[in-house]
Coordinates of C-alpha atoms and ligand atoms in Angstrom, one line a residue:
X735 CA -25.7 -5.4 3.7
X736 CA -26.9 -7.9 1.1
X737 CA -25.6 -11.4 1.8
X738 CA -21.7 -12.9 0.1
X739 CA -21.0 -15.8 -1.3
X740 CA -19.4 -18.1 1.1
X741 CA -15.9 -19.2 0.2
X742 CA -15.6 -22.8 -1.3
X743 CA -13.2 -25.3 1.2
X744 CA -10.2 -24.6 -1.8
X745 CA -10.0 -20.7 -1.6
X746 CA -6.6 -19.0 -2.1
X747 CA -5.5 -16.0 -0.3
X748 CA -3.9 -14.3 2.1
X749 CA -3.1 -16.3 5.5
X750 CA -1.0 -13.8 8.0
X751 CA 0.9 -10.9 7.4
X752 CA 3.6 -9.6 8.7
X753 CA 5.0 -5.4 8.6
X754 CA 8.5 -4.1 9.6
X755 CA 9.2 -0.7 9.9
X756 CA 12.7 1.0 10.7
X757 CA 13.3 1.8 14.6
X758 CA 13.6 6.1 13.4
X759 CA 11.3 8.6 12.3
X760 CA 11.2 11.8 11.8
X761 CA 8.0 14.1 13.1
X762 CA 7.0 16.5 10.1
X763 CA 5.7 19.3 12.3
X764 CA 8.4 21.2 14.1
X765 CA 12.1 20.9 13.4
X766 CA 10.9 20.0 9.4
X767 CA 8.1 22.3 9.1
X768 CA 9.9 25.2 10.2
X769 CA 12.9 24.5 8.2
X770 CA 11.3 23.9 5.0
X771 CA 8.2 26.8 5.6
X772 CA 5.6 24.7 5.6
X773 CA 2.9 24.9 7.3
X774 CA 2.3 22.2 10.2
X775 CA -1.4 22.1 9.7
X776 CA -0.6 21.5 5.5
X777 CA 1.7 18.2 6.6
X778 CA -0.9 17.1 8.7
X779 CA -4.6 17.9 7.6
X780 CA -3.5 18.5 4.2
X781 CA -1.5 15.5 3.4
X782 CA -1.8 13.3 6.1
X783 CA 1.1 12.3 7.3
X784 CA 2.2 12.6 11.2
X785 CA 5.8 10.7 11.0
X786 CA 7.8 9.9 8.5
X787 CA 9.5 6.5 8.8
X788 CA 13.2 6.6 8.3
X789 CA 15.9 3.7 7.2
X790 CA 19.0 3.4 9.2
X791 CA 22.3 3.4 7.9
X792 CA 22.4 -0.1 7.9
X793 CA 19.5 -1.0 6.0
X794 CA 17.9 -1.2 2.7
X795 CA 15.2 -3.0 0.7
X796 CA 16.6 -6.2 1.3
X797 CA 17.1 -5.9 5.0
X798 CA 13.6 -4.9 5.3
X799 CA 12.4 -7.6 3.4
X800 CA 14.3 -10.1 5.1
X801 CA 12.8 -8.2 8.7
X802 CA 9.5 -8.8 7.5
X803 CA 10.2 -12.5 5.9
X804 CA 11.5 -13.9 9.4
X805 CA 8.9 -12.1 11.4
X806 CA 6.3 -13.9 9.1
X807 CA 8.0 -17.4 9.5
X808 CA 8.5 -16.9 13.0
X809 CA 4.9 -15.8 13.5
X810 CA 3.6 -18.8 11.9
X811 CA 6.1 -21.6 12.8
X812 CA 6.9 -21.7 8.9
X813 CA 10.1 -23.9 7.5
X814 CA 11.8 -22.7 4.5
X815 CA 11.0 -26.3 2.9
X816 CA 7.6 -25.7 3.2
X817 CA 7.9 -22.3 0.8
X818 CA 7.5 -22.8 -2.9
X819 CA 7.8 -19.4 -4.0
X820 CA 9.1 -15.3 -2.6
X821 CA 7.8 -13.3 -4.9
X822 CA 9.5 -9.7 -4.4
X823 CA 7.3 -6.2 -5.7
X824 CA 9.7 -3.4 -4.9
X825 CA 10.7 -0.3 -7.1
X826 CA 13.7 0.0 -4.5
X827 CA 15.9 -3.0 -6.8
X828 CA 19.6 -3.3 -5.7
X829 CA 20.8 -4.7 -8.6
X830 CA 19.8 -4.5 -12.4
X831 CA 20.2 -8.5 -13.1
X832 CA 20.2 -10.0 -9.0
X833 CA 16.8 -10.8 -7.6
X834 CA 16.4 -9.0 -4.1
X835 CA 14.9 -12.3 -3.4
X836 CA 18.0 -14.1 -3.5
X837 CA 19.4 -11.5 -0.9
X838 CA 16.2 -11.9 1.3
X839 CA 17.3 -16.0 1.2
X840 CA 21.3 -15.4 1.8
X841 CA 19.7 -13.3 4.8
X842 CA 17.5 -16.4 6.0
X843 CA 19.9 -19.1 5.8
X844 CA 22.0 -17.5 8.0
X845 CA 18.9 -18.5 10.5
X846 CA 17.6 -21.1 9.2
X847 CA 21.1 -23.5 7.8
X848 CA 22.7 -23.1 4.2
X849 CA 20.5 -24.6 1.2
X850 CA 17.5 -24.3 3.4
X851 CA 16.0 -22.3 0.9
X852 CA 17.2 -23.7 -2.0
X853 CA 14.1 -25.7 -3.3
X854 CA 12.1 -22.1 -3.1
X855 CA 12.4 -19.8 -6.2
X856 CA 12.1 -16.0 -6.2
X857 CA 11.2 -13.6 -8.5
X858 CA 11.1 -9.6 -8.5
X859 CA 8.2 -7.7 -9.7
X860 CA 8.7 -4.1 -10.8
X861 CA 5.9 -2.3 -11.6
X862 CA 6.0 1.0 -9.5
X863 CA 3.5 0.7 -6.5
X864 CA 1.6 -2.2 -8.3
X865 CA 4.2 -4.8 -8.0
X866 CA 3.2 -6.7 -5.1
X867 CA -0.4 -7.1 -5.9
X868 CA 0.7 -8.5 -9.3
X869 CA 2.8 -10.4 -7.9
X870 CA 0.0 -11.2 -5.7
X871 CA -2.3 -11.8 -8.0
X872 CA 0.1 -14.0 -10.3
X873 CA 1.0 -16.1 -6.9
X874 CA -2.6 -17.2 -6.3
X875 CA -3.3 -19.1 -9.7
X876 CA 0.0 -20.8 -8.6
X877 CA -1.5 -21.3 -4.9
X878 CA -4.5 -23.1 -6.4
X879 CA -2.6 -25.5 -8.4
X880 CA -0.3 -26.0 -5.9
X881 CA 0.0 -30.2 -4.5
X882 CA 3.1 -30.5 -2.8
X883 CA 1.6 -28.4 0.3
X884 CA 3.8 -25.8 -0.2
X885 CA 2.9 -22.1 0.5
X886 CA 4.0 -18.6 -1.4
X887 CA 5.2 -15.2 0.3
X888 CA 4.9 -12.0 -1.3
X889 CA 6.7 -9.1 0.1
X890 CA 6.6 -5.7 -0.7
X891 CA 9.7 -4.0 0.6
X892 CA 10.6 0.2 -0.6
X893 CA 12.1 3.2 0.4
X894 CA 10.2 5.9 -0.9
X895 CA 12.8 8.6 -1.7
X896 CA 12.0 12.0 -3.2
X897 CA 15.0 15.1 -3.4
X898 CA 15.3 17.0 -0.2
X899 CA 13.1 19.8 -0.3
X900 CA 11.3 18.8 -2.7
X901 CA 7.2 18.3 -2.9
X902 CA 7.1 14.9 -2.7
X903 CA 9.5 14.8 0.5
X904 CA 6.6 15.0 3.1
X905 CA 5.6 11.7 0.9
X906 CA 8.6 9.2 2.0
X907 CA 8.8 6.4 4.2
X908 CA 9.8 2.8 4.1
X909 CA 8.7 -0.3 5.0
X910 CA 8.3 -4.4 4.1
X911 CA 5.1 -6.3 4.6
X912 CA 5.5 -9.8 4.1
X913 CA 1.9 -12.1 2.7
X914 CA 1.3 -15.7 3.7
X915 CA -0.3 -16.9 0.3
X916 CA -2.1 -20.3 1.0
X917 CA -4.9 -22.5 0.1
X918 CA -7.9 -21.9 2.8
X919 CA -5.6 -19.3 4.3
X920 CA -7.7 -17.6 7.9
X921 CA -7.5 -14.1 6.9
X922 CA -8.8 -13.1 3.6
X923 CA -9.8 -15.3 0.5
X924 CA -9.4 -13.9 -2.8
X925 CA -12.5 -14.0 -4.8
X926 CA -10.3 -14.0 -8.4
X927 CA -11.9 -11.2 -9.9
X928 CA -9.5 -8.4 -10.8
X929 CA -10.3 -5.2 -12.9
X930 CA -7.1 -3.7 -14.8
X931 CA -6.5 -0.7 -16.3
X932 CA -3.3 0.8 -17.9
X933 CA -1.6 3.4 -20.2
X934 CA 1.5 5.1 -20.7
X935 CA 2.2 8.2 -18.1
X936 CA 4.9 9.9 -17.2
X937 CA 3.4 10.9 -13.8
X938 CA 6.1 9.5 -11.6
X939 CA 9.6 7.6 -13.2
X940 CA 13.0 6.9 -11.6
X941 CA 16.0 6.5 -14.8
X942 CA 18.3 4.4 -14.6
X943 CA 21.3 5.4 -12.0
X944 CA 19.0 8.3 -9.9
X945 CA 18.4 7.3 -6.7
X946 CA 15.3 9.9 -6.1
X947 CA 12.3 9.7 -8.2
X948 CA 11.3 12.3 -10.8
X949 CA 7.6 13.3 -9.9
X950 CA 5.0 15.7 -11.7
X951 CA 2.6 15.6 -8.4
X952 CA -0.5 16.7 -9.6
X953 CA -0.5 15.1 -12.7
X954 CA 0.0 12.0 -10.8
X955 CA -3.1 12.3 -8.4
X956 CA -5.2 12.7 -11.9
X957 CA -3.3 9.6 -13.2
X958 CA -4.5 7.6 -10.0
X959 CA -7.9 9.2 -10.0
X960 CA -8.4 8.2 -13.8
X961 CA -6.7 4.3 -13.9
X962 CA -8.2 3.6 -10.3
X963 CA -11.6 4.7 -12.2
X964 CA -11.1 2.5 -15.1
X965 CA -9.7 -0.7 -12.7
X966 CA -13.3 0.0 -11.1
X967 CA -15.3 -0.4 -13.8
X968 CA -13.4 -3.5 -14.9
X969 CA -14.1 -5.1 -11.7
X970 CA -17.5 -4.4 -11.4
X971 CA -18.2 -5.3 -15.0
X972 CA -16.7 -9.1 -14.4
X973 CA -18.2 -8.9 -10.7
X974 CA -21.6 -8.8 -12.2
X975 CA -20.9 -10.8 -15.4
X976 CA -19.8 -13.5 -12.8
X977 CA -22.2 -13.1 -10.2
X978 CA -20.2 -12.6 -7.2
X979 CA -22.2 -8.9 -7.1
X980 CA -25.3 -8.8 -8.1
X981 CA -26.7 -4.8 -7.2
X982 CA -30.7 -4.5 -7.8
X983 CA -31.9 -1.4 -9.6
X984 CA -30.8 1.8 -7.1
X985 CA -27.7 -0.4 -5.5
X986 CA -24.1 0.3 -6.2
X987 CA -20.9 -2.2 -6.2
X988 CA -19.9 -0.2 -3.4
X989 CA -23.0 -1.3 -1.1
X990 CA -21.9 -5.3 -1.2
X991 CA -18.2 -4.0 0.1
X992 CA -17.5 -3.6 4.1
X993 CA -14.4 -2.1 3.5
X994 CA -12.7 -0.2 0.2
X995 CA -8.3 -0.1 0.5
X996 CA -6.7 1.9 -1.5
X997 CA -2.9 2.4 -2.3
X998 CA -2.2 4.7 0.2
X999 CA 1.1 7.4 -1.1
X1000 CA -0.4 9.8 1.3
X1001 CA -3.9 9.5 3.3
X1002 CA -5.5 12.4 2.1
X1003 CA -5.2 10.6 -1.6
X1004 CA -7.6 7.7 -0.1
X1005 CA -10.4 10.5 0.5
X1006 CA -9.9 11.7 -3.1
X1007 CA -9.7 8.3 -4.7
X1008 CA -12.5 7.0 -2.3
X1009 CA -14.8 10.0 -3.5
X1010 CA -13.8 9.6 -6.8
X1011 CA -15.2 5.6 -6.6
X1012 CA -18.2 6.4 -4.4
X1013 CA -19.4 9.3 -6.5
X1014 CA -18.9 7.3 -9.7
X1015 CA -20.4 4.4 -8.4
X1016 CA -23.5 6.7 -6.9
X1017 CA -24.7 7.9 -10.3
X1018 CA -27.3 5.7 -10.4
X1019 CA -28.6 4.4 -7.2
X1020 CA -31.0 6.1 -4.8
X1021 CA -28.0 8.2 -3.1
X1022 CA -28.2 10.3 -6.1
X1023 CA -31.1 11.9 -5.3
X1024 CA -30.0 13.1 -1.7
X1025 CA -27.0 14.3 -2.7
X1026 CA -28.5 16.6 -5.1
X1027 CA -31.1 17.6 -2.5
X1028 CA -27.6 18.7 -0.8
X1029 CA -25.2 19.9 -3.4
X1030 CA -27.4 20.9 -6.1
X1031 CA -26.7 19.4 -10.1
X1032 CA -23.4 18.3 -11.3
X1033 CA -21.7 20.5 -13.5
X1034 CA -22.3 18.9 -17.3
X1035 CA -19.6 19.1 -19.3
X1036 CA -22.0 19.7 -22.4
X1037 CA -23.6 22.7 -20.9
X1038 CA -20.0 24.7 -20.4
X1039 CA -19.2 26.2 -24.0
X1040 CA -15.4 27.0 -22.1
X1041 CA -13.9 23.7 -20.6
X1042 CA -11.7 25.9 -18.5
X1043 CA -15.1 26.6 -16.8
X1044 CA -16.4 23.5 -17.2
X1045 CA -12.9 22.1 -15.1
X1046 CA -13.5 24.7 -12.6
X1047 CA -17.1 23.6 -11.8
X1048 CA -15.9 20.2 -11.9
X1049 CA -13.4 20.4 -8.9
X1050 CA -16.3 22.7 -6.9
X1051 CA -18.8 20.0 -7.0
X1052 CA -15.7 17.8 -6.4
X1053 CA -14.7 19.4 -3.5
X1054 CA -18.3 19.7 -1.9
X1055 CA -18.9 16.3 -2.8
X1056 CA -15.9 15.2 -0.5
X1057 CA -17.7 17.0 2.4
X1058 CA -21.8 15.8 1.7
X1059 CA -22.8 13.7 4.1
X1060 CA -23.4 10.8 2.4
X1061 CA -19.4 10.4 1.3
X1062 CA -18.4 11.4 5.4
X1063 CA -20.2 8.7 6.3
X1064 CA -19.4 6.1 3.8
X1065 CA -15.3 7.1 4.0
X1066 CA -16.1 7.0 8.0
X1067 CA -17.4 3.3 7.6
X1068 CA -15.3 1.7 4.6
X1069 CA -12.0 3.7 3.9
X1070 CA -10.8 6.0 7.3
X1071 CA -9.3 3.6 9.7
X1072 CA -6.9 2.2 6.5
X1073 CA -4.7 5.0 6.8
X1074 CA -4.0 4.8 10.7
X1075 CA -0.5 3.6 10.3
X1076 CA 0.3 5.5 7.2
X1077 CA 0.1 8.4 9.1
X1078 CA 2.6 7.2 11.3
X1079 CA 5.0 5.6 8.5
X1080 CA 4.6 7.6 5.1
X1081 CA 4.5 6.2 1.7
X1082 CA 6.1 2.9 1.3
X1083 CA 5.8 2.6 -2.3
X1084 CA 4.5 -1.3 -3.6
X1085 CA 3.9 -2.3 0.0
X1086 CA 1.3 1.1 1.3
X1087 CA -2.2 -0.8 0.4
X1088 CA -1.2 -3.8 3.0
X1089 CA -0.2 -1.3 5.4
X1090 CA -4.1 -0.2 4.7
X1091 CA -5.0 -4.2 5.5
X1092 CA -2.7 -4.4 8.7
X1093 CA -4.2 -1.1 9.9
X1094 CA -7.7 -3.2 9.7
X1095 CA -6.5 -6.1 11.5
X1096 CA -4.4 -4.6 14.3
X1097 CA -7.7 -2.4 14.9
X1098 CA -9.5 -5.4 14.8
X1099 CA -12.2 -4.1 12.3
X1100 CA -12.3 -6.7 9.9
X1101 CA -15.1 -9.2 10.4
X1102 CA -15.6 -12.8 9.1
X1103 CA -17.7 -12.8 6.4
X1104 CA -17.1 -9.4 5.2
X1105 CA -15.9 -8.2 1.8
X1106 CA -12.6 -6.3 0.8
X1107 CA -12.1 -4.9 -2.1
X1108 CA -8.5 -3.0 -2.6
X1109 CA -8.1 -0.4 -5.3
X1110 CA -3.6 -0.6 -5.6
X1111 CA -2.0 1.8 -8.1
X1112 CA 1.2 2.0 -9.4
X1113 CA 3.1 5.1 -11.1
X1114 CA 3.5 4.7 -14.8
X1115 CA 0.5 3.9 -14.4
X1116 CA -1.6 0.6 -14.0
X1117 CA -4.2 -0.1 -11.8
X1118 CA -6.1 -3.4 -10.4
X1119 CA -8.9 -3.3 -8.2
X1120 CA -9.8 -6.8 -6.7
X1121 CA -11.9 -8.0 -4.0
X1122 CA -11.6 -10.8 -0.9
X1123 CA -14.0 -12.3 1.8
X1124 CA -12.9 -12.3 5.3
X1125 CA -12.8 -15.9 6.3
X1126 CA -14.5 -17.7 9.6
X1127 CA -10.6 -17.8 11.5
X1128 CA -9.8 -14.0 10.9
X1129 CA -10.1 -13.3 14.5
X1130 CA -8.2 -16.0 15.6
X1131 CA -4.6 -14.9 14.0
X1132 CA -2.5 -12.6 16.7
X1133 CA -1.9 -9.5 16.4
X1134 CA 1.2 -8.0 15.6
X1135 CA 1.4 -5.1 18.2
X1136 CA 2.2 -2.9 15.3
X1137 CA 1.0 0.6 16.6
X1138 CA 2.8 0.1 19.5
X1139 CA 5.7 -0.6 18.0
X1140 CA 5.8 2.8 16.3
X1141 CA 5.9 4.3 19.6
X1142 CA 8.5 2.6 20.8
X1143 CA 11.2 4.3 17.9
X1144 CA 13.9 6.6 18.0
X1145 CA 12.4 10.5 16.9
X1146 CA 15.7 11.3 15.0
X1147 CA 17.4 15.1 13.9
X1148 CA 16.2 17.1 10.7
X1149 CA 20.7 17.0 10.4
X1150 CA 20.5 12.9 11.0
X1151 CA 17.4 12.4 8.4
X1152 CA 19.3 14.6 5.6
X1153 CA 23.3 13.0 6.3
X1154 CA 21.1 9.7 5.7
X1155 CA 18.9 10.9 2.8
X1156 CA 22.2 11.8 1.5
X1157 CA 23.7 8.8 1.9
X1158 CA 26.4 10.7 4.3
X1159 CA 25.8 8.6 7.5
X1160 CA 28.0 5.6 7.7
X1161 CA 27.7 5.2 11.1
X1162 CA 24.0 3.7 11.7
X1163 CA 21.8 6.1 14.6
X1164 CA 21.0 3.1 16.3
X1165 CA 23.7 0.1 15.8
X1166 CA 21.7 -3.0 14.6
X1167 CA 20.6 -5.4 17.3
X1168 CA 18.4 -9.0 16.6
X1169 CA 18.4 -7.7 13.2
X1170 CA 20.0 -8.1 9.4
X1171 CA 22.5 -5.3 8.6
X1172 CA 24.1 -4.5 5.2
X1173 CA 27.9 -4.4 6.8
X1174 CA 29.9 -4.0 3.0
X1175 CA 29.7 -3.5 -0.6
X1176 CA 32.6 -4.9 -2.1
X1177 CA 34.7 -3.7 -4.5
X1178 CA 32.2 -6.1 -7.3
X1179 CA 29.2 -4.0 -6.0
X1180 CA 27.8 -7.5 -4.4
X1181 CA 26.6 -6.8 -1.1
X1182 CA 27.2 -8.7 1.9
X1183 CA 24.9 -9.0 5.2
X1184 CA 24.8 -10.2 8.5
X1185 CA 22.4 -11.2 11.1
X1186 CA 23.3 -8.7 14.5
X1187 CA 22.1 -10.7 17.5
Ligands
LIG2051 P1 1.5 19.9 -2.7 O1 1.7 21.0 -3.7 O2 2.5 19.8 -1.6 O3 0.1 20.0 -1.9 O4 1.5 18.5 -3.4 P2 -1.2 20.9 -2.2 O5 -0.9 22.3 -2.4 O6 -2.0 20.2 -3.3 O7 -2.0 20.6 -0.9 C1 -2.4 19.4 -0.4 C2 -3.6 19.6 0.4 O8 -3.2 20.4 1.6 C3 -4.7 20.5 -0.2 O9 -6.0 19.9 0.2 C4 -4.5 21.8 0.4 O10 -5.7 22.7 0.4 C5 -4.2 21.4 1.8 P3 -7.3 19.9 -0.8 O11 -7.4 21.3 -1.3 O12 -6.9 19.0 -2.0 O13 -8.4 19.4 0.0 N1 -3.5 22.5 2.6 C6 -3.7 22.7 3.9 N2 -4.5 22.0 4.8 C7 -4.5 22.4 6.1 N3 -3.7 23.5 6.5 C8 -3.0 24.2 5.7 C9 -2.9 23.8 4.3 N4 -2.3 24.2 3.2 C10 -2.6 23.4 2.2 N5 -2.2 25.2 6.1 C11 1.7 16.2 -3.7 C12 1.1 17.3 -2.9 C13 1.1 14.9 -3.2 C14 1.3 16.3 -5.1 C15 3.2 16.2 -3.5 O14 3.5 15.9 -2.1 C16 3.9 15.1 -4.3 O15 4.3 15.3 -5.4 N6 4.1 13.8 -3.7 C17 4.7 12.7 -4.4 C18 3.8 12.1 -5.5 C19 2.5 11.5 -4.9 O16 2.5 11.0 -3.8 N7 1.5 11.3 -5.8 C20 0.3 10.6 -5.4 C21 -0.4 9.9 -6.6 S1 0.8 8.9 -7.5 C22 1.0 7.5 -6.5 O17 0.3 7.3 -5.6 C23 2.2 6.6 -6.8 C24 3.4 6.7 -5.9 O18 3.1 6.1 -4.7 C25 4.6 6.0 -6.6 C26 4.4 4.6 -7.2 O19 3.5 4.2 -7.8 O20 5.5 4.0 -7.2 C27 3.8 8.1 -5.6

């Protein structure tokens, strides 16, 4: 692995983290499977995903948040009066004016004392699964002005919510991760190079008043494969314009990064997109060779007089690609192991590629001086791929005891999952305990919640 730049005393980036995940789930093989016709083996080779994570009755995006919020603070022994800023990326928005923010903070103070948070502002980003790494991103050139000593969160915080029955179903879950955003933070520092790409998609959209989102779900693997691309080759063109990569003749981005996070709606979709990147960023170094002693040529779009053809010969090479051996073993090294509480959790939404980076740190993977780079995606569609060096303390931060936790929650009925999909529950499965609860909506539509000792 050619050698990093070391990290200069007044780096920015991410100093703990912090996940909460509601206490039921609901297995996909079995009661699910059978009900729906699917086959087990589809829901769990095909697509991933184990156990779909499933919010109580009581909770919502700003419960989770808040769940995620506390843990962080408590983790860290963090005072509200040393937070400058909660930025919120969720596409799960309560309100069309309120900031879920200021709900996360009505939460808090009920811990923490009234006005304890008043000196903090808080800001919602919506931009489909992007919005927390925007709000990310925007939260670090704040971070590195910063003088007061203050720190920033960012939480992502989303139920992912497709109609029952539906193709996307198998894709729900829900979730908060909170981020500790600090100057020389011990976890990861950002190196401030961030590749974009956008354009106008209709791949996945919720309108105003639905509560489920409206999906075309192949079109919106292409759309991810296509702006994760073009985020790629933005970041590698300013990685090498700035020399924090510098690849020799037959070296690829890919071979300065240790590990490649992707946002993760469903784990097979981190093979495709990490194929996709790898193969891209292949066509040119030494690799290329072998894998054409393996697979043969790649289908050239100019020698196909039918692009029907051409398409078909595409997603063949594709496909073998995905199985060569160089790509097993790169995915084994850099991508797998991001997806191993995904499978137990689903898609939640803004907050799915920092489930990728606590996977990594609860399996203790990440090493000091190694080199992230995170590919997130949002529906719409945007992408930004962007890159961070694991700093000397990495090791030393506790872990969170995450994938334990999972299997410590309630397995709940197909009946329970869809009278709470439905919104039909009112009575929660398990009644809230050392947690925040929505109790009422009142006859404004403001809601009001409680901490339940
Ligand atoms: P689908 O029609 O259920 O699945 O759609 P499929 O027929 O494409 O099958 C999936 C894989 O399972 C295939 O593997 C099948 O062969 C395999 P591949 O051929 O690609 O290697 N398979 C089996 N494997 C083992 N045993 C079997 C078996 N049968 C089939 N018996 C889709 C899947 C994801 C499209 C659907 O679930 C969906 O619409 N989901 C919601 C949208 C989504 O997640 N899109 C992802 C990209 S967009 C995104 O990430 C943004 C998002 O997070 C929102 C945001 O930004 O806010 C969604």
């Amino acid at each position: 692995m050619p050698t990093k730049n070391v990290p200069e005393d007044n780096a920015v980036g991410i100093d703990d983290l912090s996940v909460y995940v509601p206490r039921l789930f609901l297995p996909l093989a079995g009661e699910f499977s059978n009900n729906r016709g699917i086959d087990p083996g589809k829901l769990i080779k095909g697509i991933g995903i184990e156990r779909m994570a499933v919010p109580d009755a009581h909770e919502d995006a700003a419960t989770m948040a808040a769940m995620s919020l506390l843990d962080l603070m408590r983790r860290t022994h963090l005072r509200p009066e040393e937070i400058g800023k909660i930025y919120v990326g969720t596409e799960s928005a309560l309100d069309e004016a309120k900031a879920l923010g200021t709900y996360v903070i009505g939460m808090l103070e009920q811990i923490y004392g009234k006005g304890s948070f008043q000196e903090c502002s808080t800001v919602e980003f919506k931009a489909a699964c992007i919005g927390t790494t925007l709000a990310l991103e925007s939260q670090s050139y704040w971070a590195a002005v910063e003088e007061e000593g203050k720190v920033g969160i960012v939480i992502a915080s989303d139920v992912a919510k497709y109609p029952l029955a539906s193709a996307g179903e198998y894709t729900q879950g829900a979730g908060s991760v909170a981020l500790l955003v600090k100057k020389n933070p011990r976890l990861l520092a950002l190196e401030q190079i961030y590749g974009t790409f956008t354009r106008d998609e209709n791949d996945f959209f919720r309108p105003m008043g639905c509560t489920t989102a409206v999906v075309n779900g192949k079109h919106s693997n292409q759309c991810y494969l296509d702006a994760m691309r073009g985020a790629f080759d933005s970041f590698a063109a300013k990685a090498k314009r700035l020399k924090a990569i510098a690849p020799e003749k037959g070296e690829g981005i890919t071979d300065f990064v240790d590990h490649l996070l992707f946002h993760i709606p469903y784990p097979r979709m981190v093979e495709y997109a990490s194929a996709a990147i790898f193969r891209y960023d292949w066509r040119e170094s030494c690799r290329s060779k072998e894998i054409e002693q393996e697979l043969g040529q790649e289908p050239k779009a100019l020698e196909y007089d039918d692009p029907e053809r051409y398409q078909a010969a595409e997603a063949d090479y594709a496909r073998h690609f995905a199985k060569s051996k160089q790509f097993l073993q790169a995915y084994q090294a850099k991508v797998r192991d991001t997806a191993t509480l995904s499978r137990q959790i689903g898609n939640i939404y803004t907050g799915s590629i920092y489930l990728g980076l606590a996977s990594l740190l609860e399996m203790q993977k990440i090493h000091a001086g190694e080199r992230l780079c995170f590919g997130a995606y949002g529906s719409g569609c945007s992408a930004l791929f962007f890159s961070a060096l694991a700093q000397p303390k990495v090791a030393s931060v506790p872990l969170r005891g995450l994938l334990q936790r999972l299997e410590e929650r309630r397995q709940i009925s197909l009946q329970d999952y869809e009278r709470l999909h439905e919104g039909k529950k009112e009575k929660s499965v398990l009644p809230p305990r050392g947690e925040f609860a929505l109790v009422r909506i009142d006859h404004q539509g403001y809601r009001h919640y409680e901490y339940a000792e």
